[in-house]
Tab-separated table of C-alpha atoms in Angstrom:
chain	number	residue	atom	x	y	z
O	1	UNK	CA	3.826	3.361	2.424
O	2	UNK	CA	5.597	6.703	2.578
O	3	UNK	CA	3.397	9.775	2.304
O	4	UNK	CA	4.213	12.126	-0.601
O	5	UNK	CA	4.469	15.848	0.057
O	6	UNK	CA	2.502	17.412	-2.785
O	7	UNK	CA	-0.220	19.948	-2.056
O	8	UNK	CA	-2.909	21.668	-4.090
O	9	UNK	CA	-2.469	24.623	-1.709
O	10	UNK	CA	0.683	25.665	-3.586
O	11	UNK	CA	-1.493	27.366	-6.182
O	12	UNK	CA	-3.259	29.671	-3.726
O	13	UNK	CA	-0.489	31.369	-1.775
O	14	UNK	CA	2.533	33.572	-2.336
O	15	UNK	CA	5.222	31.115	-1.221
O	16	UNK	CA	7.246	29.735	-4.121
O	17	UNK	CA	10.770	29.041	-5.337
O	18	UNK	CA	12.630	31.860	-7.076
O	19	UNK	CA	16.206	31.430	-8.197
O	20	UNK	CA	16.434	28.241	-6.160
O	21	UNK	CA	15.218	29.837	-2.898
O	22	UNK	CA	11.799	29.489	-1.239
O	23	UNK	CA	10.326	32.986	-0.940
O	24	UNK	CA	7.417	34.705	0.732
O	25	UNK	CA	6.363	37.217	-1.905
O	26	UNK	CA	9.693	38.910	-2.789
O	27	UNK	CA	11.622	37.933	0.357
O	28	UNK	CA	13.721	34.794	0.777
O	29	UNK	CA	12.704	32.791	3.830
O	30	UNK	CA	16.417	32.198	4.450
O	31	UNK	CA	16.941	35.963	4.802
O	32	UNK	CA	14.161	36.131	7.393
O	33	UNK	CA	15.660	33.185	9.271
O	34	UNK	CA	19.066	34.872	9.289
O	35	UNK	CA	17.528	38.092	10.644
O	36	UNK	CA	15.148	36.767	13.324
O	37	UNK	CA	16.269	33.192	13.972
O	38	UNK	CA	14.181	30.028	13.988
O	39	UNK	CA	11.574	28.840	14.616
O	40	UNK	CA	9.455	31.753	13.324
O	41	UNK	CA	6.077	32.290	11.703
O	42	UNK	CA	6.016	34.200	8.428
O	43	UNK	CA	2.841	35.695	6.937
O	44	UNK	CA	2.153	36.977	3.425
O	45	UNK	CA	0.170	40.217	3.154
O	46	UNK	CA	-0.693	39.472	-0.471
O	47	UNK	CA	-2.226	36.099	0.426
O	48	UNK	CA	-4.254	37.518	3.321
O	49	UNK	CA	-5.635	40.282	1.119
O	50	UNK	CA	-6.297	37.984	-1.820
O	51	UNK	CA	-8.214	35.421	0.195
O	52	UNK	CA	-10.343	38.066	1.910
O	53	UNK	CA	-11.169	39.746	-1.389
O	54	UNK	CA	-12.023	36.462	-3.122
O	55	UNK	CA	-14.378	35.486	-0.297
O	56	UNK	CA	-16.100	38.880	-0.147
O	57	UNK	CA	-16.406	39.229	-3.930
O	58	UNK	CA	-18.028	35.796	-4.204
O	59	UNK	CA	-21.220	37.217	-2.647
O	60	UNK	CA	-21.475	40.303	-4.857
O	61	UNK	CA	-23.746	42.143	-5.349
O	62	UNK	CA	-25.101	41.068	-1.951
O	63	UNK	CA	-23.566	43.216	0.795
O	64	UNK	CA	-22.355	40.880	3.550
O	65	UNK	CA	-20.317	41.344	6.719
O	66	UNK	CA	-17.143	39.258	6.571
O	67	UNK	CA	-15.960	38.973	10.184
O	68	UNK	CA	-12.544	37.285	10.293
O	69	UNK	CA	-12.353	34.644	13.045
O	70	UNK	CA	-9.711	36.080	15.363
O	71	UNK	CA	-9.156	32.687	16.989
O	72	UNK	CA	-7.486	31.550	13.741
O	73	UNK	CA	-4.780	34.232	13.889
O	74	UNK	CA	-4.892	36.993	16.505
O	75	UNK	CA	-1.774	38.953	15.532
O	76	UNK	CA	-2.783	42.605	15.401
O	77	UNK	CA	-0.790	43.211	12.207
O	78	UNK	CA	-2.752	40.431	10.502
O	79	UNK	CA	-6.014	41.831	11.872
O	80	UNK	CA	-5.060	45.357	10.786
O	81	UNK	CA	-4.230	44.120	7.283
O	82	UNK	CA	-7.725	42.654	6.973
O	83	UNK	CA	-9.430	45.586	8.703
O	84	UNK	CA	-8.008	47.949	6.100
O	85	UNK	CA	-9.663	45.832	3.417
O	86	UNK	CA	-13.017	46.177	5.219
O	87	UNK	CA	-13.121	43.025	7.335
O	88	UNK	CA	-14.869	42.763	10.663
O	89	UNK	CA	-13.913	40.378	13.475
O	90	UNK	CA	-15.498	37.300	15.011
O	91	UNK	CA	-14.319	37.126	18.632
O	92	UNK	CA	-14.713	34.681	21.521
O	93	UNK	CA	-13.148	36.586	24.438
O	94	UNK	CA	-12.625	40.097	25.742
O	95	UNK	CA	-8.978	39.761	24.788
O	96	UNK	CA	-9.897	39.108	21.163
O	97	UNK	CA	-12.273	42.096	21.163
O	98	UNK	CA	-9.456	44.275	22.496
O	99	UNK	CA	-7.079	42.962	19.841
O	100	UNK	CA	-9.605	43.663	17.091
O	101	UNK	CA	-10.205	47.207	18.356
O	102	UNK	CA	-6.456	47.809	18.645
O	103	UNK	CA	-6.038	46.662	15.035
O	104	UNK	CA	-8.621	49.176	13.829
O	105	UNK	CA	-11.668	46.962	13.398
O	106	UNK	CA	-14.731	49.165	14.055
O	107	UNK	CA	-16.768	48.018	17.052
O	108	UNK	CA	-19.870	47.827	14.867
O	109	UNK	CA	-18.148	45.112	12.812
O	110	UNK	CA	-17.250	42.907	15.785
O	111	UNK	CA	-19.260	39.776	16.650
O	112	UNK	CA	-18.873	38.285	20.142
O	113	UNK	CA	-19.493	34.534	20.459
O	114	UNK	CA	-18.693	31.781	22.966
O	115	UNK	CA	-20.435	29.656	25.575
O	116	UNK	CA	-18.525	30.922	28.601
O	117	UNK	CA	-18.662	34.715	28.399
O	118	UNK	CA	-18.166	36.139	31.883
O	119	UNK	CA	-20.163	39.060	33.252
O	120	UNK	CA	-17.088	41.264	32.905
O	121	UNK	CA	-16.652	40.250	29.270
O	122	UNK	CA	-20.318	40.856	28.487
O	123	UNK	CA	-20.154	44.275	30.125
O	124	UNK	CA	-17.027	45.110	28.095
O	125	UNK	CA	-18.757	44.100	24.850
O	126	UNK	CA	-21.854	46.142	25.723
O	127	UNK	CA	-19.713	49.199	26.544
O	128	UNK	CA	-17.763	48.772	23.302
O	129	UNK	CA	-20.947	48.669	21.228
O	130	UNK	CA	-20.138	45.541	19.248
O	131	UNK	CA	-22.160	44.560	16.194
O	132	UNK	CA	-23.862	41.734	18.068
O	133	UNK	CA	-23.464	39.332	20.951
O	134	UNK	CA	-24.283	35.740	20.019
O	135	UNK	CA	-26.183	34.359	23.017
O	136	UNK	CA	-25.844	30.617	23.610
O	137	UNK	CA	-28.175	29.836	26.556
O	138	UNK	CA	-31.117	31.097	28.600
O	139	UNK	CA	-28.735	31.757	31.516
O	140	UNK	CA	-26.557	33.960	29.326
O	141	UNK	CA	-29.607	35.816	28.010
O	142	UNK	CA	-30.767	36.588	31.536
O	143	UNK	CA	-27.285	37.700	32.600
O	144	UNK	CA	-26.927	39.959	29.578
O	145	UNK	CA	-30.356	41.525	30.150
O	146	UNK	CA	-29.389	42.345	33.747
O	147	UNK	CA	-26.063	43.860	32.634
O	148	UNK	CA	-27.775	45.915	29.931
O	149	UNK	CA	-30.292	47.242	32.466
O	150	UNK	CA	-27.520	48.225	34.885
O	151	UNK	CA	-25.507	49.954	32.135
O	152	UNK	CA	-28.581	51.587	30.564
O	153	UNK	CA	-27.585	50.127	27.200
O	154	UNK	CA	-29.489	48.068	24.624
O	155	UNK	CA	-27.039	45.625	23.014
O	156	UNK	CA	-27.776	43.910	19.714
O	157	UNK	CA	-28.041	40.165	20.168
O	158	UNK	CA	-28.429	36.997	18.126
O	159	UNK	CA	-29.386	33.566	19.410
O	160	UNK	CA	-26.936	30.818	18.439
O	161	UNK	CA	-28.707	27.790	17.029
O	162	UNK	CA	-27.414	24.236	17.318
O	163	UNK	CA	-29.029	22.623	14.251
O	164	UNK	CA	-27.866	19.063	15.077
O	165	UNK	CA	-25.808	18.982	11.880
O	166	UNK	CA	-22.225	17.820	12.350
O	167	UNK	CA	-19.351	18.708	10.031
O	168	UNK	CA	-15.630	19.397	10.137
O	169	UNK	CA	-12.243	17.855	9.521
O	170	UNK	CA	-11.946	16.332	13.013
O	171	UNK	CA	-14.370	15.481	15.821
O	172	UNK	CA	-12.711	18.127	18.012
O	173	UNK	CA	-13.634	20.902	15.582
O	174	UNK	CA	-17.204	19.784	14.839
O	175	UNK	CA	-19.550	22.153	16.689
O	176	UNK	CA	-23.049	21.657	15.273
O	177	UNK	CA	-24.154	18.260	16.588
O	178	UNK	CA	-26.947	18.163	19.132
O	179	UNK	CA	-24.648	17.009	21.941
O	180	UNK	CA	-22.072	19.761	21.362
O	181	UNK	CA	-21.709	22.485	23.977
O	182	UNK	CA	-22.608	25.261	21.546
O	183	UNK	CA	-25.947	27.010	21.091
O	184	UNK	CA	-29.523	25.872	21.681
O	185	UNK	CA	-31.913	23.674	19.738
O	186	UNK	CA	-34.041	25.256	16.994
O	187	UNK	CA	-37.122	25.019	19.226
O	188	UNK	CA	-35.336	26.690	22.130
O	189	UNK	CA	-33.966	29.347	19.779
O	190	UNK	CA	-37.479	30.414	18.787
O	191	UNK	CA	-38.503	30.754	22.431
O	192	UNK	CA	-35.328	32.592	23.447
O	193	UNK	CA	-35.540	34.972	20.507
O	194	UNK	CA	-39.165	35.808	21.288
O	195	UNK	CA	-38.186	36.445	24.905
O	196	UNK	CA	-35.327	38.695	23.852
O	197	UNK	CA	-37.578	40.583	21.453
O	198	UNK	CA	-39.916	41.375	24.382
O	199	UNK	CA	-37.102	42.604	26.628
O	200	UNK	CA	-36.786	46.393	26.521
O	201	UNK	CA	-33.099	46.126	27.465
O	202	UNK	CA	-32.131	43.892	24.527
O	203	UNK	CA	-32.183	44.497	20.789
O	204	UNK	CA	-33.020	41.153	19.182
O	205	UNK	CA	-31.462	41.249	15.722
O	206	UNK	CA	-31.008	37.706	14.462
O	207	UNK	CA	-29.897	34.113	14.706
O	208	UNK	CA	-26.406	32.627	14.439
O	209	UNK	CA	-25.010	29.213	13.527
O	210	UNK	CA	-21.574	27.607	13.163
O	211	UNK	CA	-21.310	23.849	12.678
O	212	UNK	CA	-17.584	23.161	12.464
O	213	UNK	CA	-14.220	23.853	10.889
O	214	UNK	CA	-12.282	22.532	7.883
O	215	UNK	CA	-15.543	21.579	6.136
O	216	UNK	CA	-14.979	20.054	2.703
O	217	UNK	CA	-18.593	19.308	1.728
O	218	UNK	CA	-21.315	21.932	1.251
O	219	UNK	CA	-24.143	19.493	2.029
O	220	UNK	CA	-24.121	19.838	5.847
O	221	UNK	CA	-23.712	23.598	5.560
O	222	UNK	CA	-26.735	23.813	3.283
O	223	UNK	CA	-28.751	21.676	5.707
O	224	UNK	CA	-27.868	24.000	8.583
O	225	UNK	CA	-28.638	27.108	6.541
O	226	UNK	CA	-32.066	25.759	5.569
O	227	UNK	CA	-32.804	25.326	9.278
O	228	UNK	CA	-31.870	28.976	9.753
O	229	UNK	CA	-34.139	30.117	6.941
O	230	UNK	CA	-37.051	28.131	8.344
O	231	UNK	CA	-36.566	29.673	11.781
O	232	UNK	CA	-36.424	33.193	10.351
O	233	UNK	CA	-39.647	32.578	8.430
O	234	UNK	CA	-41.330	31.173	11.529
O	235	UNK	CA	-40.414	34.235	13.582
O	236	UNK	CA	-41.701	36.601	10.899
O	237	UNK	CA	-44.900	34.576	10.581
O	238	UNK	CA	-45.436	35.191	14.305
O	239	UNK	CA	-44.939	38.930	13.803
O	240	UNK	CA	-41.443	38.992	15.358
O	241	UNK	CA	-38.904	41.073	13.460
O	242	UNK	CA	-35.571	39.505	12.486
O	243	UNK	CA	-33.055	41.250	10.258
O	244	UNK	CA	-29.822	39.243	10.445
O	245	UNK	CA	-28.448	35.730	10.067
O	246	UNK	CA	-24.886	34.968	11.102
O	247	UNK	CA	-23.891	31.867	9.123
O	248	UNK	CA	-20.512	31.283	10.774
O	249	UNK	CA	-17.404	29.996	9.045
O	250	UNK	CA	-15.768	26.609	8.606
O	251	UNK	CA	-14.983	26.427	4.886
O	252	UNK	CA	-11.982	24.134	4.417
O	253	UNK	CA	-8.572	24.796	2.894
O	254	UNK	CA	-6.343	22.443	0.872
O	255	UNK	CA	-3.723	21.191	3.321
O	256	UNK	CA	-2.402	18.550	0.902
O	257	UNK	CA	-3.294	16.479	-2.169
O	258	UNK	CA	-6.839	15.558	-1.221
O	259	UNK	CA	-9.640	16.801	-3.463
O	260	UNK	CA	-9.864	20.565	-3.142
O	261	UNK	CA	-12.525	21.931	-0.785
O	262	UNK	CA	-15.371	23.979	-2.274
O	263	UNK	CA	-14.331	27.316	-3.713
O	264	UNK	CA	-15.783	30.489	-2.175
O	265	UNK	CA	-17.782	31.003	-5.377
O	266	UNK	CA	-19.452	27.593	-4.978
O	267	UNK	CA	-20.115	28.311	-1.311
O	268	UNK	CA	-21.650	31.688	-2.151
O	269	UNK	CA	-23.804	30.127	-4.883
O	270	UNK	CA	-25.180	27.655	-2.348
O	271	UNK	CA	-25.917	30.473	0.103
O	272	UNK	CA	-27.724	32.426	-2.599
O	273	UNK	CA	-29.735	29.358	-3.517
O	274	UNK	CA	-30.931	29.022	0.077
O	275	UNK	CA	-31.616	32.694	0.781
O	276	UNK	CA	-32.219	34.232	-2.655
O	277	UNK	CA	-35.748	35.540	-1.994
O	278	UNK	CA	-35.404	36.158	1.752
O	279	UNK	CA	-34.841	39.820	2.600
O	280	UNK	CA	-32.270	39.456	5.377
O	281	UNK	CA	-28.709	40.587	6.086
O	282	UNK	CA	-26.013	37.905	6.169
O	283	UNK	CA	-22.672	37.731	7.962
O	284	UNK	CA	-19.873	35.151	7.801
O	285	UNK	CA	-16.940	34.251	10.049
O	286	UNK	CA	-14.137	32.798	7.886
O	287	UNK	CA	-10.796	32.288	9.590
O	288	UNK	CA	-8.812	29.313	8.355
O	289	UNK	CA	-9.649	29.833	4.677
O	290	UNK	CA	-8.244	33.378	4.833
O	291	UNK	CA	-5.189	32.838	7.049
O	292	UNK	CA	-4.031	29.215	6.693
O	293	UNK	CA	-2.224	29.427	3.366
O	294	UNK	CA	-1.003	32.926	4.225
O	295	UNK	CA	1.535	31.634	6.747
O	296	UNK	CA	4.406	29.204	7.215
O	297	UNK	CA	6.490	28.116	10.188
O	298	UNK	CA	10.196	28.074	9.395
O	299	UNK	CA	12.536	25.772	11.330
O	300	UNK	CA	16.058	24.372	11.126
O	301	UNK	CA	17.270	20.800	11.199
O	302	UNK	CA	19.130	20.283	14.506
O	303	UNK	CA	20.358	16.805	13.604
O	304	UNK	CA	19.458	13.548	11.918
O	305	UNK	CA	19.206	10.355	13.922
O	306	UNK	CA	20.496	7.348	12.020
O	307	UNK	CA	17.684	4.802	11.981
O	308	UNK	CA	16.343	2.402	9.334
O	309	UNK	CA	14.117	5.374	8.502
O	310	UNK	CA	16.049	8.539	9.432
O	311	UNK	CA	14.566	10.864	12.048
O	312	UNK	CA	14.830	14.584	11.334
O	313	UNK	CA	14.988	16.577	14.583
O	314	UNK	CA	13.956	20.218	14.153
O	315	UNK	CA	14.278	23.236	16.422
O	316	UNK	CA	10.493	23.698	16.108
O	317	UNK	CA	8.307	21.607	18.393
O	318	UNK	CA	4.721	20.794	19.273
O	319	UNK	CA	4.564	23.887	21.492
O	320	UNK	CA	5.153	25.978	18.348
O	321	UNK	CA	2.775	24.061	16.048
O	322	UNK	CA	0.491	21.758	17.991
O	323	UNK	CA	-1.989	20.815	15.269
O	324	UNK	CA	-0.270	17.548	14.276
O	325	UNK	CA	-0.168	16.445	17.928
O	326	UNK	CA	-3.828	17.133	18.780
O	327	UNK	CA	-5.574	16.802	15.411
O	328	UNK	CA	-3.236	14.457	13.497
O	329	UNK	CA	-3.048	17.390	11.107
O	330	UNK	CA	-0.965	17.279	7.946
O	331	UNK	CA	1.325	20.169	6.932
O	332	UNK	CA	3.424	20.172	3.802
O	333	UNK	CA	7.156	20.531	4.508
O	334	UNK	CA	9.425	22.298	2.018
O	335	UNK	CA	13.172	22.909	2.146
O	336	UNK	CA	14.229	26.544	1.809
O	337	UNK	CA	16.600	25.534	-1.028
O	338	UNK	CA	14.807	24.231	-4.096
O	339	UNK	CA	15.381	20.464	-4.197
O	340	UNK	CA	16.745	18.694	-7.240
O	341	UNK	CA	17.654	15.187	-6.121
O	342	UNK	CA	15.631	12.108	-5.186
O	343	UNK	CA	13.354	11.961	-2.149
O	344	UNK	CA	13.634	9.676	0.879
O	345	UNK	CA	11.290	8.678	3.687
O	346	UNK	CA	11.765	10.523	6.993
O	347	UNK	CA	10.136	10.908	10.378
O	348	UNK	CA	10.087	14.584	11.397
O	349	UNK	CA	10.061	15.426	15.104
O	350	UNK	CA	10.697	18.226	17.564
O	351	UNK	CA	12.919	18.357	20.677
O	352	UNK	CA	10.186	18.222	23.351
O	353	UNK	CA	10.225	15.300	25.775
O	354	UNK	CA	6.978	13.805	24.433
O	355	UNK	CA	6.466	11.091	21.851
O	356	UNK	CA	3.576	13.239	20.674
O	357	UNK	CA	6.108	15.842	19.538
O	358	UNK	CA	6.106	14.212	16.118
O	359	UNK	CA	5.105	16.232	13.073
O	360	UNK	CA	4.935	13.354	10.614
O	361	UNK	CA	6.110	9.795	10.032
O	362	UNK	CA	7.295	8.127	6.832
O	363	UNK	CA	7.089	11.360	4.814
O	364	UNK	CA	8.772	11.480	1.410
O	365	UNK	CA	11.018	14.557	1.421
O	366	UNK	CA	14.098	15.805	-0.420
O	367	UNK	CA	17.436	14.985	1.191
O	368	UNK	CA	17.868	16.924	4.448
O	369	UNK	CA	21.023	17.663	6.399
O	370	UNK	CA	21.921	19.323	9.686
O	371	UNK	CA	21.425	23.090	9.472
O	372	UNK	CA	18.943	22.972	6.598
O	373	UNK	CA	16.017	25.385	6.758
O	374	UNK	CA	12.511	24.021	6.146
O	375	UNK	CA	9.029	25.519	6.082
O	376	UNK	CA	5.791	24.018	7.370
O	377	UNK	CA	3.211	25.136	4.843
O	378	UNK	CA	-0.396	26.191	5.479
O	379	UNK	CA	0.481	27.216	9.034
O	380	UNK	CA	-1.069	30.692	9.158
O	381	UNK	CA	-4.199	29.534	11.016
O	382	UNK	CA	-4.221	27.893	14.453
O	383	UNK	CA	-0.428	27.982	14.585
O	384	UNK	CA	0.993	30.883	16.586
O	385	UNK	CA	-2.306	31.420	18.453
O	386	UNK	CA	-2.143	27.906	19.921
O	387	UNK	CA	1.560	28.033	20.803
O	388	UNK	CA	2.775	27.658	24.384
O	389	UNK	CA	5.938	27.846	26.459
O	390	UNK	CA	5.927	24.136	27.321
O	391	UNK	CA	9.400	22.913	28.333
O	392	UNK	CA	10.180	26.605	29.069
O	393	UNK	CA	10.646	27.216	25.359
O	394	UNK	CA	10.360	30.764	23.990
O	395	UNK	CA	7.281	31.781	22.048
O	396	UNK	CA	8.384	32.174	18.449
O	397	UNK	CA	8.334	35.521	16.642
O	398	UNK	CA	5.841	36.414	13.931
O	399	UNK	CA	6.931	38.195	10.761
O	400	UNK	CA	4.728	39.986	8.209
O	401	UNK	CA	5.920	40.336	4.608
O	402	UNK	CA	4.699	42.877	2.094
O	403	UNK	CA	6.434	42.736	-1.263
O	404	UNK	CA	10.161	43.228	-0.692
O	405	UNK	CA	9.774	44.266	2.958
O	406	UNK	CA	9.348	42.304	6.154
O	407	UNK	CA	8.780	43.297	9.755
O	408	UNK	CA	8.787	41.441	13.053
O	409	UNK	CA	5.206	41.951	14.284
O	410	UNK	CA	5.696	39.934	17.471
O	411	UNK	CA	9.163	39.519	18.923
O	412	UNK	CA	10.438	36.262	20.302
O	413	UNK	CA	9.197	35.876	23.893
O	414	UNK	CA	12.301	34.626	25.664
O	415	UNK	CA	12.659	32.669	28.912
O	416	UNK	CA	13.562	35.956	30.647
O	417	UNK	CA	10.115	37.273	29.704
O	418	UNK	CA	8.523	34.221	31.295
O	419	UNK	CA	10.568	34.532	34.474
O	420	UNK	CA	9.683	38.221	34.800
O	421	UNK	CA	6.066	37.202	35.472
O	422	UNK	CA	6.997	34.942	38.386
O	423	UNK	CA	8.250	35.508	41.917
O	424	UNK	CA	9.318	33.544	44.963
O	425	UNK	CA	7.110	33.679	48.073
O	426	UNK	CA	8.774	35.239	51.149
O	427	UNK	CA	9.512	31.859	52.729
O	428	UNK	CA	11.646	30.808	49.760
O	429	UNK	CA	13.615	34.029	49.316
O	430	UNK	CA	17.310	33.577	49.933
O	431	UNK	CA	17.114	29.774	49.644
C-alpha cells in the first residue's frame, strides 16, 4: 500500500503555498534554489522563535532555563536567533560550547553533558564558567575534581541519573534504560552527589536526567521525573542541599499523520503536577521540538527511472539527510510548485552508491518530472548537523529566512575545501 504524504506538522511552521509557490515565510523556495543551488537547508526564523516562545511560556509563571540542544542544529545563526530570545544551550562537546558562545549564549546558560568528556573539554568548560557540568560517572567526577583543584575553580555540577525508564521514537535514541551508556543508577546518584557536596573543589547543584528523543507519550517522562523528585527529597532529608533539576528534552514533533505528540502546555502541566510544591529550579533541553519544523531540505529531481513504480532520483542524498537511512525516519516531501493533478506512487532515492540511500518507497506524491524542485519537510533538526562528505560530495549550504529576506549562513563546502585539508606524504610527491 502506498504511503500518503499528509502531515499534521503543516500547521506549526511557516512553510506554505502562496500564489502556487511553496514559500518559507515570504520567500519562495524556488528563489532560494536559484540563488544558492541545491541541495540546501532552509530555516525559518519565525518558526524557531515561535516554538521557543511557546515552550517557555507553557511553564509561566515558573521561571525555567530553556537550554536548546545544540546537537539538533548547531548553526550559529540558528543559535543566535534563539539566544536573542533568551535561550540557553545544552552542549555535548567543546565545539558545541564554542559555537554557543560565538552565537551569544551567555556561559551561565550553557549546560555541558556527555559520557566521554575529555580532560581538555572539562577544563575548557570550567574556564568558561558554564551553568553546570552534568557528570555521568564516578571516574568523571574524580577527573573534574582534580581539574578544578588545579585551576583553582569551583564548577557547578549535576549528577546525571539513569532512571531505567526507556522512551523515544527509535531504539537508537532511547537513553534512559538501565543498560544505556548514560548516567548512573538512582542509588549511585545519591552517593555521587553526597561525595560531590563534600568536595571543596566542586559546587554540587543538582541532578539531571534525559531518557530519549521523539517521545510521544508523557507517561515515561512523568515516571522519570518522579524518580528525580524522590531523589531530591532524599538528599534534603539527609541535610544535603540541592537547588536544581535538569529534566532534559525529548518531546516529540509531528513528522507525519500519526497522532500529534503532547503539546508543550500538556508537558508543562505534567511537570507542574510532579513538582508543584517542591521549591527547586528546573531546566529543560528541547532541541527537535524547536528546530525540526523550522527547516526543510530543498533538492532537485535529476531524473526518473522508468520502473513499474517510478524511481525519483534527487540531487540530495543520504550524506545530506541521513535520518531515513539510519532511523527509517519519515519526512514529508512537497513539490515547490503547488500540485493540482492526481498523485502516483514513487520511490525516492539519492545518487550515492548505497542501497541505503533511499528516502522512501511507495510514497504517494504529485507528478514529478526532471528538474522539479522538492522540499523535505521537518528537516531542521538532525539534518545539516549529521551531514557528511561521503562520496566526496560537498556539504550543503544553510540559509536563514526572516520575512522577505534570506541569507546564506553556511556556504556550500566544495570538494576544493575538502582537498585543502589533505596533503601527499613526501614519498608520493611527484608521482
